[in-house]
CSV table of C-alpha atoms and ligand atoms in Angstrom, one decimal:
chain,number,residue,atom,x,y,z
J,20,MET,CA,169.7,272.0,96.7
J,21,ARG,CA,166.9,275.3,96.6
J,22,GLU,CA,163.8,274.7,98.6
J,23,VAL,CA,160.5,274.1,96.9
J,24,ALA,CA,156.7,274.5,97.5
J,25,VAL,CA,153.5,273.7,95.3
J,26,ILE,CA,151.7,276.3,95.0
J,27,GLY,CA,148.9,274.7,93.0
J,28,VAL,CA,146.8,271.8,92.1
J,29,GLY,CA,144.6,270.4,89.8
J,30,ASN,CA,142.5,267.5,88.8
J,31,THR,CA,139.8,266.8,86.5
J,32,PRO,CA,136.9,264.7,88.0
J,33,PHE,CA,137.1,261.3,88.4
J,34,GLY,CA,135.6,258.8,85.5
J,35,GLU,CA,134.4,256.7,83.2
J,36,LEU,CA,134.9,260.2,80.9
J,37,TRP,CA,133.9,258.8,77.0
J,38,GLU,CA,133.3,263.2,75.9
J,39,LYS,CA,137.1,264.0,76.9
J,40,SER,CA,140.2,262.6,74.9
J,41,ILE,CA,144.4,262.5,77.1
J,42,ARG,CA,145.0,265.5,76.3
J,43,ASP,CA,141.4,267.4,76.8
J,44,LEU,CA,141.6,265.3,80.6
J,45,TYR,CA,145.6,267.0,81.5
J,46,VAL,CA,145.3,270.6,80.2
J,47,GLU,CA,142.0,270.3,81.9
J,48,ALA,CA,143.8,269.2,85.5
J,49,ALA,CA,146.4,271.4,84.2
J,50,LEU,CA,144.7,274.5,83.4
J,51,LYS,CA,142.9,273.8,86.9
J,52,ALA,CA,146.3,274.4,88.5
J,53,LEU,CA,147.9,277.3,87.1
J,54,ASP,CA,144.7,278.9,88.2
J,55,ASP,CA,144.7,277.8,91.6
J,56,ALA,CA,148.2,279.1,91.6
J,57,GLY,CA,148.1,282.3,89.2
J,58,VAL,CA,150.6,281.6,86.9
J,59,ASP,CA,150.7,282.0,83.5
J,60,ARG,CA,153.5,280.3,82.1
J,61,VAL,CA,155.7,277.2,83.2
J,62,ASP,CA,159.6,277.2,82.6
J,63,ALA,CA,159.0,273.0,81.6
J,64,LEU,CA,156.7,270.5,81.3
J,65,TYR,CA,156.5,266.8,83.0
J,66,VAL,CA,153.8,264.0,82.0
J,67,GLY,CA,153.2,261.1,84.1
J,68,ALA,CA,151.4,257.9,82.2
J,69,MET,CA,152.4,254.3,82.1
J,70,SER,CA,150.8,253.3,78.4
J,71,SER,CA,149.2,255.6,77.3
J,72,GLY,CA,150.2,253.6,73.3
J,73,MET,CA,148.1,250.6,74.4
J,74,PHE,CA,145.3,253.0,76.0
J,75,VAL,CA,144.7,255.2,73.5
J,76,ASP,CA,147.7,254.6,70.4
J,77,GLN,CA,149.2,258.3,71.0
J,78,GLU,CA,152.7,258.4,72.4
J,79,HIS,CA,154.9,261.7,72.5
J,80,LEU,CA,152.4,263.3,75.7
J,81,GLY,CA,155.5,265.3,76.2
J,82,ALA,CA,155.5,267.4,72.8
J,83,LEU,CA,151.7,267.1,73.1
J,84,MET,CA,150.9,268.1,76.2
J,85,ALA,CA,153.3,271.4,75.3
J,86,ASP,CA,151.5,272.4,73.4
J,87,TYR,CA,147.8,272.1,74.3
J,88,ILE,CA,148.5,273.8,76.9
J,89,GLY,CA,149.4,276.9,74.4
J,90,ASN,CA,153.0,276.2,76.1
J,91,TYR,CA,155.0,275.2,73.3
J,92,HIS,CA,158.1,275.4,72.7
J,93,ILE,CA,159.0,274.8,76.4
J,94,PRO,CA,161.2,271.1,77.4
J,95,ALA,CA,158.6,268.4,78.0
J,96,VAL,CA,159.2,265.5,79.8
J,97,ARG,CA,157.3,262.3,79.8
J,98,VAL,CA,157.8,260.0,82.8
J,99,GLU,CA,156.3,255.8,82.8
J,100,SER,CA,156.8,253.8,86.3
J,101,ALA,CA,154.5,251.9,86.2
J,102,CYS,CA,151.3,253.3,88.2
J,103,ALA,CA,154.0,255.6,90.0
J,104,SER,CA,155.1,257.7,86.8
J,105,GLY,CA,152.6,260.8,88.3
J,106,GLY,CA,155.1,260.2,91.5
J,107,LEU,CA,157.5,260.5,89.9
J,108,ALA,CA,156.5,263.2,87.5
J,109,PHE,CA,156.4,265.0,90.6
J,110,ARG,CA,159.9,264.1,92.1
J,111,GLN,CA,161.9,264.6,88.5
J,112,GLY,CA,159.7,267.9,88.2
J,113,TYR,CA,161.0,269.1,92.3
J,114,MET,CA,164.5,267.5,91.2
J,115,GLU,CA,164.8,270.7,88.8
J,116,VAL,CA,163.3,273.0,90.2
J,117,ALA,CA,165.2,272.3,93.8
J,118,SER,CA,169.1,271.9,91.1
J,119,GLY,CA,167.9,276.3,90.2
J,120,MET,CA,167.1,274.7,86.1
J,121,SER,CA,163.4,275.7,86.4
J,122,ASP,CA,162.0,277.7,88.5
J,123,ILE,CA,158.2,277.1,87.6
J,124,VAL,CA,157.6,273.7,86.5
J,125,LEU,CA,154.3,272.0,86.0
J,126,VAL,CA,154.3,268.4,86.7
J,127,GLY,CA,150.8,265.8,85.9
J,128,GLY,CA,149.7,263.0,85.7
J,129,VAL,CA,147.2,262.0,82.9
J,130,GLU,CA,145.6,258.1,81.9
J,131,LYS,CA,143.1,257.2,79.5
J,132,MET,CA,142.0,253.7,80.5
J,133,THR,CA,138.3,252.9,79.4
J,134,ASP,CA,138.5,253.1,75.8
J,135,ILE,CA,139.6,249.8,75.4
J,136,GLU,CA,138.3,246.3,75.8
J,137,ASP,CA,140.8,244.7,77.9
J,138,ALA,CA,142.8,247.2,80.1
J,139,THR,CA,143.3,244.2,82.3
J,140,PHE,CA,145.6,242.4,79.1
J,141,ALA,CA,147.6,246.2,79.1
J,142,LEU,CA,148.1,246.5,82.8
J,143,ALA,CA,150.1,242.8,82.8
J,144,SER,CA,152.4,245.0,80.3
J,145,ALA,CA,154.1,246.4,84.2
J,146,ALA,CA,154.4,242.6,85.9
J,147,ASP,CA,157.2,240.8,84.5
J,148,GLN,CA,155.6,239.8,81.0
J,149,ASP,CA,157.6,236.8,80.5
J,150,ASN,CA,157.3,234.7,83.9
J,151,GLU,CA,153.9,236.3,85.1
J,152,SER,CA,151.6,237.6,82.7
J,153,TYR,CA,152.5,235.4,79.9
J,154,PHE,CA,150.7,232.7,82.8
J,155,GLY,CA,148.1,234.7,83.4
J,156,ALA,CA,148.5,236.1,86.3
J,157,THR,CA,147.7,239.5,86.3
J,158,PHE,CA,147.9,242.5,88.9
J,159,PRO,CA,144.4,241.5,90.7
J,160,ALA,CA,145.9,238.1,91.1
J,161,LEU,CA,149.3,238.7,92.1
J,162,TYR,CA,147.5,240.8,94.9
J,163,ALA,CA,145.8,237.7,95.6
J,164,MET,CA,149.1,236.1,96.2
J,165,ILE,CA,150.3,238.7,98.6
J,166,ALA,CA,146.4,239.2,100.4
J,167,ARG,CA,146.5,234.6,101.3
J,168,ALA,CA,150.9,234.8,102.0
J,169,HIS,CA,150.2,237.6,104.7
J,170,MET,CA,146.2,236.5,105.9
J,171,HIS,CA,148.5,232.7,106.3
J,172,LYS,CA,151.8,234.9,107.7
J,173,TYR,CA,149.9,237.0,110.3
J,174,GLY,CA,146.2,236.0,110.8
J,175,THR,CA,145.1,239.0,108.8
J,176,THR,CA,141.7,238.2,107.7
J,177,ARG,CA,139.1,238.8,105.1
J,178,ASP,CA,137.1,241.2,107.4
J,179,GLN,CA,140.1,243.4,108.1
J,180,LEU,CA,140.7,243.1,104.5
J,181,ALA,CA,137.4,244.7,103.2
J,182,MET,CA,137.1,247.0,105.9
J,183,VAL,CA,139.7,248.9,104.2
J,184,SER,CA,137.3,249.6,101.3
J,185,VAL,CA,134.9,250.8,103.4
J,186,LYS,CA,136.6,252.9,105.1
J,187,ASN,CA,138.3,254.0,101.4
J,188,HIS,CA,134.3,254.1,99.9
J,189,LYS,CA,132.9,255.8,103.1
J,190,ASN,CA,135.8,258.7,102.1
J,191,GLY,CA,134.7,258.6,98.7
J,192,ALA,CA,131.3,259.9,99.3
J,193,LEU,CA,132.5,262.5,100.0
J,194,ASN,CA,135.1,263.6,97.6
J,195,PRO,CA,133.5,265.1,94.5
J,196,ASP,CA,136.1,264.4,92.4
J,197,ALA,CA,135.6,260.6,93.4
J,198,GLN,CA,135.0,257.6,90.3
J,199,PHE,CA,132.5,255.7,93.2
J,200,ARG,CA,131.0,258.1,95.5
J,201,LEU,CA,129.3,254.9,97.5
J,202,PRO,CA,129.2,254.1,101.4
J,203,ILE,CA,129.5,250.4,101.0
J,204,THR,CA,129.6,247.9,104.0
J,205,ILE,CA,131.7,245.0,105.2
J,206,GLU,CA,129.6,242.5,103.7
J,207,THR,CA,128.6,244.5,100.1
J,208,VAL,CA,132.1,243.7,99.5
J,209,LYS,CA,132.4,240.0,100.6
J,210,LYS,CA,128.8,239.4,98.5
J,211,SER,CA,131.1,240.9,95.3
J,212,MET,CA,131.1,239.7,92.4
J,213,ILE,CA,135.1,237.4,93.3
J,214,VAL,CA,138.6,237.9,90.8
J,215,ALA,CA,140.8,236.6,92.1
J,216,ASP,CA,140.0,234.4,95.3
J,217,PRO,CA,139.8,236.2,97.9
J,218,LEU,CA,139.6,240.3,96.8
J,219,ASN,CA,136.5,240.8,95.3
J,220,ILE,CA,135.3,243.5,92.6
J,221,LEU,CA,134.6,245.7,95.6
J,222,ASP,CA,138.6,244.6,96.8
J,223,CYS,CA,139.9,246.4,93.6
J,224,SER,CA,140.7,250.0,92.2
J,225,PRO,CA,138.8,250.1,89.5
J,226,VAL,CA,139.6,251.1,85.6
J,227,THR,CA,140.0,255.0,84.7
J,228,ASP,CA,139.9,258.3,83.6
J,229,GLY,CA,141.5,261.1,85.0
J,230,GLY,CA,144.5,263.7,85.3
J,231,ALA,CA,145.5,265.8,87.9
J,232,CYS,CA,148.0,268.1,88.0
J,233,ALA,CA,150.0,270.8,90.3
J,234,ILE,CA,152.9,273.8,90.2
J,235,LEU,CA,156.0,273.8,91.7
J,236,CYS,CA,158.2,276.6,92.9
J,237,PRO,CA,160.8,277.7,94.8
J,238,LEU,CA,159.7,278.1,98.7
J,239,ASP,CA,161.7,281.8,98.2
J,240,MET,CA,159.5,282.9,95.5
J,241,ALA,CA,156.3,280.9,96.2
J,242,SER,CA,154.5,284.6,98.1
J,243,LYS,CA,154.5,286.3,94.5
J,244,PHE,CA,152.3,284.1,93.3
J,245,LYS,CA,148.5,283.7,94.7
J,246,GLY,CA,148.5,279.9,95.1
J,247,LYS,CA,148.8,279.1,98.6
J,248,PRO,CA,152.6,277.2,99.5
J,249,VAL,CA,152.9,273.7,100.5
J,250,LYS,CA,156.6,272.4,101.5
J,251,ILE,CA,158.6,269.8,99.7
J,252,ILE,CA,160.3,268.1,102.6
J,253,GLY,CA,161.5,264.4,101.6
J,254,SER,CA,161.4,262.6,98.4
J,255,GLY,CA,162.5,259.2,98.5
J,256,ALA,CA,162.2,256.6,95.5
J,257,ALA,CA,162.7,252.9,95.4
J,258,THR,CA,162.5,249.3,93.5
J,259,ASP,CA,162.6,245.5,93.4
J,260,SER,CA,162.7,242.7,91.6
J,261,ILE,CA,159.8,243.6,89.4
J,262,ALA,CA,158.7,239.6,90.3
J,263,LEU,CA,156.7,238.1,93.0
J,264,HIS,CA,158.7,235.2,92.7
J,265,SER,CA,162.2,236.6,93.1
J,266,ARG,CA,161.5,237.9,96.2
J,267,GLU,CA,162.9,236.5,99.7
J,268,ASP,CA,159.4,237.9,101.7
J,269,ILE,CA,155.8,238.7,99.5
J,270,THR,CA,154.4,239.7,102.5
J,271,ALA,CA,156.3,242.5,102.2
J,272,LEU,CA,156.6,245.5,99.8
J,273,LYS,CA,160.4,246.3,100.0
J,274,ALA,CA,160.4,249.5,97.5
J,275,VAL,CA,157.6,250.9,99.8
J,276,ARG,CA,159.6,250.9,102.8
J,277,LEU,CA,162.9,252.7,101.7
J,278,SER,CA,161.3,255.2,99.2
J,279,ALA,CA,159.6,256.1,102.8
J,280,GLU,CA,162.4,255.6,104.8
J,281,ARG,CA,164.7,257.6,102.2
J,282,ALA,CA,162.0,260.5,102.3
J,283,TYR,CA,161.5,260.4,106.3
J,284,GLN,CA,165.5,260.7,106.5
J,285,MET,CA,165.3,263.8,103.9
J,286,ALA,CA,162.4,265.2,105.5
J,287,GLY,CA,164.0,264.6,109.4
J,288,LYS,CA,160.3,263.2,110.2
J,289,LYS,CA,159.2,260.0,111.3
J,290,PRO,CA,156.1,257.8,110.5
J,291,SER,CA,154.5,260.0,114.8
J,292,ASP,CA,155.1,262.9,113.0
J,293,ILE,CA,152.4,261.5,109.7
J,294,ASP,CA,148.8,263.9,110.1
J,295,VAL,CA,147.5,262.8,107.0
J,296,ALA,CA,149.0,260.6,104.3
J,297,GLU,CA,147.2,259.2,100.6
J,298,VAL,CA,148.7,255.7,100.5
J,299,HIS,CA,148.7,253.3,97.3
J,300,ASP,CA,145.9,251.3,97.5
J,301,CYS,CA,146.0,249.9,94.2
J,302,PHE,CA,144.6,246.7,95.6
J,303,THR,CA,143.6,246.2,99.8
J,304,ILE,CA,145.4,244.3,101.0
J,305,ALA,CA,148.0,246.5,99.6
J,306,GLU,CA,146.8,249.2,102.4
J,307,ILE,CA,147.3,246.8,104.8
J,308,VAL,CA,151.3,246.4,103.9
J,309,ILE,CA,152.1,249.4,102.9
J,310,THR,CA,150.7,250.3,106.1
J,311,GLU,CA,152.8,248.6,108.1
J,312,GLU,CA,156.3,249.5,105.5
J,313,LEU,CA,155.5,253.7,106.0
J,314,GLY,CA,155.8,252.4,110.1
J,315,PHE,CA,152.3,252.9,110.4
J,316,ALA,CA,151.7,249.8,112.0
J,317,GLU,CA,154.3,246.9,113.2
J,318,ARG,CA,154.7,244.1,110.3
J,319,GLY,CA,152.2,241.5,110.1
J,320,LYS,CA,149.6,244.8,112.2
J,321,GLY,CA,148.8,246.7,109.3
J,322,GLY,CA,144.8,244.2,109.6
J,323,PRO,CA,144.1,245.3,113.9
J,324,LEU,CA,145.3,248.7,112.3
J,325,VAL,CA,142.3,249.7,109.7
J,326,GLU,CA,140.2,247.5,112.2
J,327,SER,CA,141.1,249.4,115.1
J,328,GLY,CA,139.9,252.8,112.8
J,329,LYS,CA,143.2,254.2,113.3
J,330,THR,CA,143.5,255.0,109.6
J,331,ALA,CA,139.9,256.7,109.5
J,332,LEU,CA,139.2,260.3,108.9
J,333,ASP,CA,138.4,260.6,112.6
J,334,GLY,CA,141.1,258.0,113.5
J,335,GLU,CA,145.0,259.1,114.9
J,336,ILE,CA,146.4,259.2,111.1
J,337,PRO,CA,143.6,259.4,108.5
J,338,VAL,CA,144.7,256.8,105.1
J,339,ASN,CA,142.8,257.6,102.2
J,340,THR,CA,140.8,260.5,103.2
J,341,SER,CA,140.6,261.0,99.1
J,342,GLY,CA,138.7,257.7,99.0
J,343,GLY,CA,141.1,256.6,97.6
J,344,LEU,CA,142.6,254.8,94.4
J,345,LYS,CA,140.1,252.0,95.7
J,346,ALA,CA,137.0,254.5,95.8
J,347,LYS,CA,138.5,257.8,93.8
J,348,GLY,CA,139.3,255.8,91.2
J,349,HIS,CA,142.9,254.6,89.2
J,350,PRO,CA,143.9,256.3,86.2
J,351,VAL,CA,147.2,254.8,86.7
J,352,GLY,CA,149.5,257.9,85.4
J,353,ALA,CA,147.3,260.8,87.5
J,354,THR,CA,147.4,258.7,90.3
J,355,GLY,CA,150.5,260.1,92.6
J,356,ILE,CA,149.6,263.6,91.2
J,357,ALA,CA,146.3,263.2,92.8
J,358,GLN,CA,147.1,262.0,95.8
J,359,ILE,CA,149.8,265.3,96.1
J,360,ALA,CA,146.3,267.2,95.2
J,361,GLU,CA,144.7,265.5,98.5
J,362,ILE,CA,147.9,266.4,100.7
J,363,VAL,CA,148.2,270.1,99.6
J,364,ARG,CA,144.3,270.9,100.2
J,365,GLN,CA,143.9,268.6,103.8
J,366,LEU,CA,148.0,270.9,104.7
J,367,ARG,CA,145.8,273.9,103.2
J,368,GLY,CA,142.8,272.9,104.9
J,369,GLU,CA,140.8,273.0,102.0
J,370,ALA,CA,139.7,269.3,101.4
J,371,GLY,CA,136.1,270.6,102.4
J,372,LYS,CA,133.7,267.6,104.3
J,373,ARG,CA,137.5,264.9,104.2
J,374,GLN,CA,138.6,267.6,106.0
J,375,VAL,CA,141.6,266.2,108.6
J,376,ASN,CA,142.1,268.3,112.4
J,377,ASN,CA,144.4,271.0,112.1
J,378,PRO,CA,148.2,268.9,109.7
J,379,LYS,CA,150.9,270.0,110.0
J,380,VAL,CA,153.1,267.3,107.8
J,381,GLY,CA,151.6,264.5,105.2
J,382,LEU,CA,152.8,262.1,102.9
J,383,ALA,CA,151.7,260.5,99.6
J,384,GLN,CA,153.3,257.0,98.8
J,385,ASN,CA,152.8,255.9,94.8
J,386,MET,CA,153.8,252.6,93.2
J,387,GLY,CA,154.1,250.6,90.3
J,388,GLY,CA,153.6,247.4,89.6
J,389,SER,CA,153.6,244.7,92.2
J,390,GLY,CA,155.6,247.3,94.1
J,391,ALA,CA,158.7,246.9,91.9
J,392,SER,CA,159.0,251.0,92.0
J,393,SER,CA,157.6,253.2,95.0
J,394,ILE,CA,157.7,257.2,95.6
J,395,THR,CA,157.1,258.8,99.0
J,396,HIS,CA,156.7,262.4,99.2
J,397,ILE,CA,156.1,264.5,102.5
J,398,LEU,CA,155.1,267.6,102.8
J,399,GLU,CA,154.3,270.8,104.7
J,400,VAL,CA,153.1,273.5,105.8
J,401,VAL,CA,154.4,277.0,105.6
I,27,LIG,N1,134.8,248.7,92.0
I,27,LIG,C1,133.3,249.1,92.2
I,27,LIG,N2,133.1,249.3,90.9
I,27,LIG,C2,133.8,248.4,89.9
I,27,LIG,C3,135.0,248.6,90.0
I,27,LIG,C4,135.6,248.1,91.2
I,27,LIG,N3,137.3,248.3,91.4
I,27,LIG,N4,135.2,248.2,89.0
I,27,LIG,C5,133.7,248.1,87.9
I,27,LIG,N5,132.7,248.8,89.3
I,27,LIG,C6,131.6,248.4,88.4
I,27,LIG,C7,131.3,248.9,86.8
I,27,LIG,O1,130.7,250.9,87.6
I,27,LIG,C8,130.1,248.1,86.9
I,27,LIG,O2,129.0,249.2,87.1
I,27,LIG,P1,127.9,249.5,86.3
I,27,LIG,O3,127.1,248.2,85.9
I,27,LIG,O4,126.5,249.9,87.6
I,27,LIG,O5,127.5,250.3,85.6
I,27,LIG,C9,130.4,247.1,87.4
I,27,LIG,O6,130.3,247.2,88.1
I,27,LIG,C10,131.3,246.2,86.0
I,27,LIG,O7,131.6,246.8,85.8
I,27,LIG,P2,133.0,246.1,84.9
I,27,LIG,O8,134.1,247.2,84.0
I,27,LIG,O9,132.5,245.5,83.3
I,27,LIG,O10,133.9,245.7,85.3
I,27,LIG,P3,135.3,243.8,85.1
I,27,LIG,O11,134.4,243.1,85.5
I,27,LIG,O12,135.5,244.7,83.5
I,27,LIG,O13,136.5,244.8,85.8
I,27,LIG,C11,138.0,244.9,87.4
I,27,LIG,C12,136.1,244.7,87.1
I,27,LIG,C13,138.0,244.6,89.3
I,27,LIG,C14,138.5,243.8,86.7
I,27,LIG,C15,138.9,246.0,87.4
I,27,LIG,O14,137.8,246.9,87.4
I,27,LIG,C16,140.1,245.6,87.1
I,27,LIG,O15,141.0,245.2,86.5
I,27,LIG,N6,140.4,246.2,88.7
I,27,LIG,C17,142.2,247.1,88.8
I,27,LIG,C18,143.1,247.6,88.0
I,27,LIG,C19,144.2,247.5,88.3
I,27,LIG,O16,144.8,246.3,88.2
I,27,LIG,N7,145.2,248.4,88.0
I,27,LIG,C20,146.2,248.8,88.9
I,27,LIG,C21,146.7,248.6,89.9
I,27,LIG,S1,148.3,247.8,90.0
């Protein structure tokens, strides 16, 4: 297997982008990534998207995006793994370059979610339709059940859930591309509209339009291009039962733990080696459980971890410096690549006001559904 580098990243601003179509979003992100890398051709393209058919009535995204970036005879593949579609597209592109099949690969993700009234219905199609969605158990409801169980089993508090949102909104306020750039308090979270008890609207990631892309090439070819390379040293993917009721313990996210263990093993790293992380905080409880599964805290101690300040921008292990899904926004197919873009910027020292102190190793964890799929990548400065 060849060593692979990320040599360029780019993304659109995230938010309600009424004036931009799904192809505009992907192409804008792709052109920014190509420009950042300093390349003018790609050998293949991947696009992660969860549900473009339900959101904007558009399928066949591989060919569409290849056509609209002006490189339309290349192989082009759409990848779907619910909200982990972007992370999985990144992994597929990584494997294509590592295998020697292609040299320069564009990996991206996109979602245009605000054009329809009922985004909740489209999102719920990534849960178990027959056993969950059909009975009204949408994602806010499923994560509310996880939160209640975690509070009951480990004593996680309402305030600790809110602290995740407060931290991520504080970081998002420093990110010019974030959907919400508004610092908030614990009280604001607790007084915001209830969505599914104990989760209020400020515990939830929003509905978002956006695109993100990255350019990959073999590490030994990276010096030919202008983009400052960052090496991919670990990639892990895993799945779990799609429905919560089939799991032994709904306070755990086994696919996250397995994807992380596989990435750590491949990279030869352990949790204490990670200097900065982007994780899938689709709901505040998700960040708490994920930090446990990644080994940043013991099981059941994700709440005390956020309360300690260790995951803050100036903490021991800053988590979601971009603002996370909560504040930066969550255009589902794009999220996994946007996480990679943040880690690349942090490792290059290009994260502006949210730059952490001299990070060497970063981790990006992207999750599908209520934890039925998870992809973890570990990146290192060259
Ligand atoms: N965080 C902060 N503010 C939010 C928000 C969020 N998650 N969602 C909406 N808002 C704001 C809007 O910007 C709007 O503000 P404005 O009045 O100043 O314009 C206001 O709240 C109402 O927005 P609206 O779109 O009417 O909210 P909604 O009730 O339709 O949707 C949720 C709110 C929480 C139901 C929706 O954001 C949601 O479904 N989130 C979860 C998405 C999800 O499940 N993703 C997949 C994860 S696995």
